[in-house]
Amino acid sequence: MGRRPARIDRLPEQYFGTLLARVSAQAGAEGHPLIDLGRGNPETGPPQHVIEALSRAAHHPDVHGYSPFRGLPELRAAIADRYRSHYGVGLNPESEVAVVPGTKTAIVELSLVLAEEGQTVVLPDPFYPDYPSGPALAGADIGYLPLNRERGWAPDFSQAPMDGAVVVYLNYPSNPCAVAVPAGAFEAAIEYAHETGAAVVHDFAYGDLVFDGREPKSFLATPGAKEVGVEMFSMSKSYGMAGWRVGFVVGNAEIVERINLLNDHCRVGIFRPIQEASIAALTGPQDSVAERRDTYQRRRDRVLEVLGPIPCEGTFYVWFKLPPHLTAERLLTEYRVVVAPGEGFGPSGAGWARLSLAVTDETLELGLERLARALAAG
């Protein structure tokens, strides 16, 4: 068989796979059933008209062959129209939109098309745990962009690497920090890109899930953004289509073409009925998006009744500091409630935890009862 390639050995431990294995092992232990508040897996699927569009398309005999490698033109046009109407961003659907099989795929692919061995991929700290996988496969180094807790988790570019940086990742609304984009953050990213020559990748997966009357803010709406970067948009969070695996990379035409070229070689399109259903989601009634956002805001309010005042402006997470006497492991083994340990979210994550709102109200209440007992135990 031969020696395993070094790029495989460079891959970090898969955070969520490890967490699931730990939870599964603990589920068999004696005690109360586990309450899982650790995973961000949307608990409700897409609206009915999207499911019906999938079903109708699947009944056509000509949809089961290979789809166009670069996605249906109608789908690229639909996301461009949504960007114009929702975020005030003009996109050329032919050259500035790439259709990808989920933005988790794009997270890795963007490092592959932007970085080479020995160059530096700059990640926010804290970060989404799958960000390091792309640099590992590319053979690139990882640098960190600290997020300043006192300034609403704003990126501190004065502390970011300058030499060798070829791409910097941002993520607002932030997973795990659960804040909307701080004022000036996108402008600072563009300035950093001009100073270093680095590209900017903005992960906009939770873009529509912002609370308290806030409006979604796309990175690409910032003057000059399209000159230096791209944005990832996911169908998973806005429309409850996590398992359908479809998303977009939009913005800078050169980066979009690199993603398309890579996928020309290693993907064979996305099942056409899923694309047809995505068109229905993007162009049809948007009531479900607002309802989903309002549900998570209501649950956020309930969590803060237990945890106290914590910045939580969007996403379906709450990022909170654990008291000295409590760890995520202790919550799991003693109180039978799962949260995502902060250690997996970057160097600054130790002592923190991420709690998911993407569960039923009943599950959340049971979890909060146990969490309140753990916090009170001292």
Short mmCIF file of C-alpha atoms in Angstrom, two decimals:
data_model
loop_
_atom_site.label_atom_id
_atom_site.label_comp_id
_atom_site.label_asym_id
_atom_site.label_seq_id
_atom_site.Cartn_x
_atom_site.Cartn_y
_atom_site.Cartn_z
CA MET A 1 0.00 0.00 0.00
CA GLY A 2 2.88 2.36 0.65
CA ARG A 3 3.46 5.04 3.22
CA ARG A 4 0.54 7.26 4.10
CA PRO A 5 0.94 10.72 2.50
CA ALA A 6 2.18 13.40 4.85
CA ARG A 7 -0.82 15.62 4.08
CA ILE A 8 -3.10 13.06 5.73
CA ASP A 9 -0.92 12.93 8.82
CA ARG A 10 -1.01 16.74 9.00
CA LEU A 11 -4.78 16.78 9.40
CA PRO A 12 -5.78 17.81 12.93
CA GLU A 13 -8.03 15.68 15.07
CA GLN A 14 -11.57 16.12 13.76
CA TYR A 15 -13.15 18.06 16.59
CA PHE A 16 -16.78 17.18 16.05
CA GLY A 17 -16.07 13.53 15.27
CA THR A 18 -14.14 13.27 18.52
CA LEU A 19 -16.90 15.05 20.43
CA LEU A 20 -19.55 12.73 18.99
CA ALA A 21 -17.48 9.68 19.91
CA ARG A 22 -17.05 10.97 23.46
CA VAL A 23 -20.77 11.66 23.75
CA SER A 24 -21.67 8.25 22.31
CA ALA A 25 -19.39 6.52 24.80
CA GLN A 26 -20.89 8.45 27.68
CA ALA A 27 -24.43 7.76 26.47
CA GLY A 28 -23.97 4.12 27.42
CA ALA A 29 -22.93 4.96 30.97
CA GLU A 30 -25.36 4.67 33.84
CA GLY A 31 -27.40 7.70 34.78
CA HIS A 32 -29.96 10.03 33.30
CA PRO A 33 -30.21 10.23 29.50
CA LEU A 34 -27.77 12.70 28.01
CA ILE A 35 -29.01 16.13 26.97
CA ASP A 36 -27.00 17.23 23.94
CA LEU A 37 -26.52 21.00 23.64
CA GLY A 38 -23.18 20.60 21.94
CA ARG A 39 -23.91 20.30 18.23
CA GLY A 40 -25.13 22.91 15.77
CA ASN A 41 -27.46 20.64 13.82
CA PRO A 42 -30.64 22.52 12.81
CA GLU A 43 -33.59 20.86 14.53
CA THR A 44 -36.12 21.85 11.87
CA GLY A 45 -35.82 21.29 8.17
CA PRO A 46 -36.71 23.51 5.22
CA PRO A 47 -40.19 24.86 4.53
CA GLN A 48 -42.68 22.60 2.77
CA HIS A 49 -42.47 24.34 -0.61
CA VAL A 50 -38.74 23.53 -0.75
CA ILE A 51 -39.33 19.85 -0.01
CA GLU A 52 -42.06 19.75 -2.64
CA ALA A 53 -39.74 21.31 -5.20
CA LEU A 54 -37.20 18.56 -4.50
CA SER A 55 -39.86 15.88 -4.90
CA ARG A 56 -41.22 17.29 -8.15
CA ALA A 57 -37.77 17.57 -9.66
CA ALA A 58 -36.80 14.06 -8.61
CA HIS A 59 -39.76 12.64 -10.57
CA HIS A 60 -38.41 13.98 -13.85
CA PRO A 61 -36.61 11.19 -15.71
CA ASP A 62 -33.85 13.45 -17.05
CA VAL A 63 -32.48 14.71 -13.71
CA HIS A 64 -30.63 11.61 -12.55
CA GLY A 65 -27.58 11.96 -14.74
CA TYR A 66 -24.64 14.26 -14.21
CA SER A 67 -25.48 17.87 -13.44
CA PRO A 68 -23.49 20.78 -14.86
CA PHE A 69 -20.17 20.84 -13.01
CA ARG A 70 -20.56 24.52 -12.12
CA GLY A 71 -24.20 24.37 -11.09
CA LEU A 72 -27.41 25.37 -12.80
CA PRO A 73 -27.29 28.89 -14.27
CA GLU A 74 -30.69 29.48 -12.65
CA LEU A 75 -29.25 28.66 -9.23
CA ARG A 76 -26.32 31.02 -9.66
CA ALA A 77 -28.77 33.71 -10.76
CA ALA A 78 -30.99 33.02 -7.73
CA ILE A 79 -28.18 33.58 -5.22
CA ALA A 80 -27.08 36.70 -7.09
CA ASP A 81 -30.65 38.04 -6.89
CA ARG A 82 -30.78 37.28 -3.17
CA TYR A 83 -27.52 39.10 -2.55
CA ARG A 84 -28.85 42.14 -4.37
CA SER A 85 -32.21 42.21 -2.59
CA HIS A 86 -31.10 41.20 0.93
CA TYR A 87 -27.56 42.52 1.27
CA GLY A 88 -27.25 45.28 -1.33
CA VAL A 89 -24.48 43.44 -3.20
CA GLY A 90 -24.28 43.11 -6.98
CA LEU A 91 -22.85 39.82 -8.27
CA ASN A 92 -22.22 38.57 -11.78
CA PRO A 93 -23.74 35.06 -11.66
CA GLU A 94 -21.45 33.87 -14.45
CA SER A 95 -18.11 34.90 -12.97
CA GLU A 96 -18.65 35.76 -9.30
CA VAL A 97 -20.68 32.78 -8.03
CA ALA A 98 -19.44 29.22 -7.43
CA VAL A 99 -21.84 26.48 -6.35
CA VAL A 100 -20.25 24.10 -3.84
CA PRO A 101 -21.39 20.94 -2.03
CA GLY A 102 -21.68 22.70 1.32
CA THR A 103 -19.54 25.48 2.71
CA LYS A 104 -17.58 23.06 4.90
CA THR A 105 -16.15 21.82 1.60
CA ALA A 106 -15.41 25.38 0.56
CA ILE A 107 -13.65 26.13 3.85
CA VAL A 108 -11.03 23.53 2.96
CA GLU A 109 -10.94 24.23 -0.77
CA LEU A 110 -10.29 27.93 -0.30
CA SER A 111 -7.06 27.20 1.57
CA LEU A 112 -6.07 24.80 -1.20
CA VAL A 113 -6.56 27.39 -3.95
CA LEU A 114 -5.06 30.32 -2.02
CA ALA A 115 -2.12 28.92 -0.04
CA GLU A 116 1.01 26.92 -0.73
CA GLU A 117 3.46 25.11 1.50
CA GLY A 118 5.21 27.46 3.89
CA GLN A 119 2.77 30.32 3.44
CA THR A 120 0.46 31.43 6.24
CA VAL A 121 -3.30 31.06 6.57
CA VAL A 122 -4.57 33.45 9.25
CA LEU A 123 -7.48 32.21 11.37
CA PRO A 124 -9.55 34.16 13.88
CA ASP A 125 -9.09 33.08 17.48
CA PRO A 126 -11.55 31.72 18.58
CA PHE A 127 -12.43 29.94 15.31
CA TYR A 128 -14.75 27.30 13.88
CA PRO A 129 -12.92 24.01 14.54
CA ASP A 130 -12.81 22.87 10.90
CA TYR A 131 -10.82 25.91 9.72
CA PRO A 132 -7.37 24.34 10.37
CA SER A 133 -8.06 21.40 8.03
CA GLY A 134 -7.49 23.40 4.84
CA PRO A 135 -4.08 24.79 5.84
CA ALA A 136 -3.05 21.31 6.95
CA LEU A 137 -3.81 19.82 3.54
CA ALA A 138 -2.17 22.75 1.77
CA GLY A 139 0.98 22.39 3.88
CA ALA A 140 0.54 25.99 5.02
CA ASP A 141 1.32 27.46 8.40
CA ILE A 142 -1.42 28.82 10.64
CA GLY A 143 -1.30 32.30 12.13
CA TYR A 144 -3.85 33.78 14.48
CA LEU A 145 -5.96 36.90 14.39
CA PRO A 146 -7.00 37.56 18.00
CA LEU A 147 -10.63 38.49 18.60
CA ASN A 148 -10.90 41.09 21.34
CA ARG A 149 -13.50 40.13 23.92
CA GLU A 150 -13.69 43.64 25.37
CA ARG A 151 -14.46 45.09 21.93
CA GLY A 152 -17.27 42.71 21.07
CA TRP A 153 -14.95 40.03 19.70
CA ALA A 154 -13.59 42.45 17.08
CA PRO A 155 -10.52 41.31 15.14
CA ASP A 156 -7.26 42.90 16.27
CA PHE A 157 -5.29 43.13 13.04
CA SER A 158 -2.38 44.78 14.82
CA GLN A 159 -1.65 41.35 16.29
CA ALA A 160 -2.08 39.39 13.04
CA PRO A 161 0.91 38.01 11.06
CA MET A 162 2.13 40.33 8.31
CA ASP A 163 4.88 38.33 6.60
CA GLY A 164 3.82 35.39 4.48
CA ALA A 165 0.09 35.79 5.06
CA VAL A 166 -1.86 34.82 1.93
CA VAL A 167 -5.41 34.51 3.28
CA VAL A 168 -7.29 35.57 6.39
CA TYR A 169 -10.58 33.99 7.47
CA LEU A 170 -13.35 35.94 9.18
CA ASN A 171 -16.74 34.73 10.43
CA TYR A 172 -19.61 37.04 11.36
CA PRO A 173 -22.06 36.39 12.85
CA SER A 174 -19.41 34.48 14.73
CA ASN A 175 -19.28 30.80 15.48
CA PRO A 176 -18.51 30.36 18.34
CA CYS A 177 -18.60 33.92 19.74
CA ALA A 178 -22.22 34.55 18.66
CA VAL A 179 -21.76 38.25 17.86
CA ALA A 180 -22.63 40.28 14.79
CA VAL A 181 -19.84 42.02 12.95
CA PRO A 182 -18.32 44.84 15.05
CA ALA A 183 -18.13 48.30 13.50
CA GLY A 184 -15.09 48.71 11.30
CA ALA A 185 -14.09 45.02 11.23
CA PHE A 186 -14.65 44.53 7.51
CA GLU A 187 -12.89 47.79 6.65
CA ALA A 188 -9.92 46.71 8.77
CA ALA A 189 -9.83 43.36 6.95
CA ILE A 190 -9.67 45.10 3.58
CA GLU A 191 -6.85 47.36 4.80
CA TYR A 192 -4.96 44.30 6.06
CA ALA A 193 -5.44 42.63 2.67
CA HIS A 194 -3.93 45.62 0.89
CA GLU A 195 -1.01 45.79 3.33
CA THR A 196 -0.13 42.09 3.09
CA GLY A 197 -1.50 40.97 -0.27
CA ALA A 198 -3.64 38.40 1.55
CA ALA A 199 -7.09 37.42 0.35
CA VAL A 200 -10.06 37.69 2.70
CA VAL A 201 -12.49 34.79 3.16
CA HIS A 202 -15.65 35.65 5.05
CA ASP A 203 -17.78 32.81 6.38
CA PHE A 204 -21.36 34.14 6.25
CA ALA A 205 -23.07 30.87 7.24
CA TYR A 206 -25.18 32.54 9.93
CA GLY A 207 -25.74 35.78 8.05
CA ASP A 208 -29.53 35.83 8.38
CA LEU A 209 -29.59 34.77 12.04
CA VAL A 210 -29.03 38.12 13.73
CA PHE A 211 -31.07 39.25 16.72
CA ASP A 212 -32.67 42.31 18.28
CA GLY A 213 -33.63 44.00 15.02
CA ARG A 214 -30.15 43.89 13.47
CA GLU A 215 -29.84 43.71 9.70
CA PRO A 216 -27.58 41.08 8.08
CA LYS A 217 -24.28 42.58 6.91
CA SER A 218 -22.39 40.98 4.06
CA PHE A 219 -18.65 41.54 3.85
CA LEU A 220 -19.11 42.17 0.12
CA ALA A 221 -21.24 45.23 0.83
CA THR A 222 -18.11 46.98 2.15
CA PRO A 223 -16.45 49.18 -0.49
CA GLY A 224 -13.45 47.39 -1.98
CA ALA A 225 -14.34 43.98 -0.56
CA LYS A 226 -14.77 42.24 -3.88
CA GLU A 227 -11.29 43.37 -4.94
CA VAL A 228 -9.69 41.32 -2.17
CA GLY A 229 -11.99 38.52 -1.14
CA VAL A 230 -14.95 36.21 -1.21
CA GLU A 231 -17.81 35.23 1.03
CA MET A 232 -19.31 31.81 1.75
CA PHE A 233 -23.09 31.55 1.96
CA SER A 234 -24.74 28.37 3.25
CA MET A 235 -28.23 27.00 2.67
CA SER A 236 -27.86 25.04 5.93
CA LYS A 237 -28.60 27.70 8.51
CA SER A 238 -31.03 30.12 6.83
CA TYR A 239 -33.19 27.35 5.36
CA GLY A 240 -32.59 24.28 7.56
CA MET A 241 -30.96 22.40 4.68
CA ALA A 242 -27.85 21.20 6.53
CA GLY A 243 -27.96 17.63 5.23
CA TRP A 244 -28.61 18.69 1.65
CA ARG A 245 -25.03 19.95 1.24
CA VAL A 246 -25.21 23.00 -0.94
CA GLY A 247 -23.67 26.45 -0.59
CA PHE A 248 -21.87 29.18 -2.49
CA VAL A 249 -18.57 31.02 -2.75
CA VAL A 250 -19.25 34.52 -4.09
CA GLY A 251 -17.22 37.64 -4.78
CA ASN A 252 -13.77 38.02 -6.29
CA ALA A 253 -13.88 36.51 -9.78
CA GLU A 254 -10.33 35.13 -9.72
CA ILE A 255 -10.91 33.23 -6.46
CA VAL A 256 -14.31 32.01 -7.66
CA GLU A 257 -12.68 30.68 -10.84
CA ARG A 258 -10.05 28.83 -8.80
CA ILE A 259 -12.80 27.13 -6.78
CA ASN A 260 -14.68 26.26 -9.96
CA LEU A 261 -11.53 24.87 -11.57
CA LEU A 262 -10.74 22.71 -8.55
CA ASN A 263 -14.29 21.39 -8.51
CA ASP A 264 -14.17 20.72 -12.26
CA HIS A 265 -11.50 18.18 -11.41
CA CYS A 266 -12.80 16.63 -8.19
CA ARG A 267 -16.62 17.09 -8.16
CA VAL A 268 -19.33 16.09 -10.60
CA GLY A 269 -21.91 18.72 -9.78
CA ILE A 270 -24.73 18.57 -7.24
CA PHE A 271 -27.86 16.44 -7.69
CA ARG A 272 -30.16 18.55 -9.83
CA PRO A 273 -33.31 18.20 -7.64
CA ILE A 274 -31.33 19.67 -4.72
CA GLN A 275 -30.40 22.61 -6.91
CA GLU A 276 -34.02 23.04 -8.01
CA ALA A 277 -35.13 22.99 -4.38
CA SER A 278 -32.43 25.55 -3.52
CA ILE A 279 -33.81 27.84 -6.21
CA ALA A 280 -37.25 27.46 -4.62
CA ALA A 281 -35.78 28.36 -1.22
CA LEU A 282 -33.92 31.41 -2.47
CA THR A 283 -36.72 32.81 -4.65
CA GLY A 284 -39.80 31.73 -2.71
CA PRO A 285 -41.40 33.00 0.51
CA GLN A 286 -38.84 33.98 3.15
CA ASP A 287 -41.18 33.75 6.16
CA SER A 288 -39.42 30.64 7.45
CA VAL A 289 -36.07 32.46 7.65
CA ALA A 290 -37.55 35.12 9.92
CA GLU A 291 -39.39 32.51 11.99
CA ARG A 292 -36.18 30.54 12.45
CA ARG A 293 -34.30 33.66 13.55
CA ASP A 294 -37.05 34.62 16.00
CA THR A 295 -37.10 31.12 17.49
CA TYR A 296 -33.38 31.23 18.18
CA GLN A 297 -33.68 34.72 19.64
CA ARG A 298 -36.40 33.51 22.01
CA ARG A 299 -34.25 30.59 23.09
CA ARG A 300 -31.26 32.90 23.48
CA ASP A 301 -33.32 35.00 25.89
CA ARG A 302 -34.18 31.89 27.89
CA VAL A 303 -30.52 30.80 28.13
CA LEU A 304 -29.43 34.23 29.33
CA GLU A 305 -31.96 33.99 32.16
CA VAL A 306 -29.77 31.14 33.45
CA LEU A 307 -26.29 32.30 32.43
CA GLY A 308 -26.72 36.02 32.97
CA PRO A 309 -25.88 38.86 30.56
CA ILE A 310 -23.61 37.53 27.83
CA PRO A 311 -23.08 39.05 24.37
CA CYS A 312 -25.19 36.96 21.99
CA GLU A 313 -26.23 38.86 18.88
CA GLY A 314 -26.74 36.07 16.36
CA THR A 315 -26.15 32.46 15.19
CA PHE A 316 -27.78 29.64 17.14
CA TYR A 317 -25.10 29.42 19.80
CA VAL A 318 -24.21 30.95 23.13
CA TRP A 319 -20.47 31.26 23.94
CA PHE A 320 -19.89 31.45 27.66
CA LYS A 321 -17.06 31.37 30.17
CA LEU A 322 -17.15 28.38 32.49
CA PRO A 323 -16.66 29.12 36.19
CA PRO A 324 -13.43 27.80 37.74
CA HIS A 325 -15.12 24.81 39.37
CA LEU A 326 -16.76 23.57 36.18
CA THR A 327 -15.51 21.96 32.96
CA ALA A 328 -17.27 20.64 29.89
CA GLU A 329 -16.09 17.16 30.86
CA ARG A 330 -17.65 17.47 34.29
CA LEU A 331 -20.90 18.69 32.77
CA LEU A 332 -20.88 15.60 30.57
CA THR A 333 -20.00 12.99 33.15
CA GLU A 334 -21.64 14.33 36.32
CA TYR A 335 -24.58 16.37 35.04
CA ARG A 336 -25.24 14.48 31.80
CA VAL A 337 -25.44 17.61 29.65
CA VAL A 338 -23.28 18.11 26.58
CA VAL A 339 -21.70 21.41 25.58
CA ALA A 340 -18.89 21.90 23.06
CA PRO A 341 -15.59 22.40 24.95
CA GLY A 342 -13.91 25.67 24.08
CA GLU A 343 -10.47 24.08 23.72
CA GLY A 344 -11.39 22.97 20.19
CA PHE A 345 -12.07 26.53 19.05
CA GLY A 346 -8.53 27.84 19.16
CA PRO A 347 -5.78 28.80 21.62
CA SER A 348 -8.03 31.23 23.51
CA GLY A 349 -10.92 28.77 23.88
CA ALA A 350 -9.72 27.06 27.06
CA GLY A 351 -12.21 27.58 29.87
CA TRP A 352 -15.06 28.44 27.52
CA ALA A 353 -17.93 26.42 26.11
CA ARG A 354 -20.42 26.67 23.27
CA LEU A 355 -24.07 25.89 23.86
CA SER A 356 -26.41 25.20 20.94
CA LEU A 357 -29.89 26.67 20.55
CA ALA A 358 -30.63 24.32 17.62
CA VAL A 359 -32.58 21.87 19.77
CA THR A 360 -36.21 21.54 20.73
CA ASP A 361 -37.59 23.77 23.48
CA GLU A 362 -38.06 20.69 25.68
CA THR A 363 -34.44 19.61 25.25
CA LEU A 364 -33.20 23.11 25.96
CA GLU A 365 -35.23 23.35 29.17
CA LEU A 366 -33.94 20.00 30.43
CA GLY A 367 -30.40 21.03 29.62
CA LEU A 368 -30.75 24.38 31.32
CA GLU A 369 -32.10 22.76 34.48
CA ARG A 370 -28.96 20.63 34.71
CA LEU A 371 -26.68 23.50 33.77
CA ALA A 372 -28.23 25.70 36.47
CA ARG A 373 -27.59 23.00 39.07
CA ALA A 374 -23.99 22.67 37.94
CA LEU A 375 -23.41 26.43 38.10
CA ALA A 376 -24.95 26.64 41.56
CA ALA A 377 -22.95 23.73 42.94
CA GLY A 378 -19.79 25.81 43.35
#
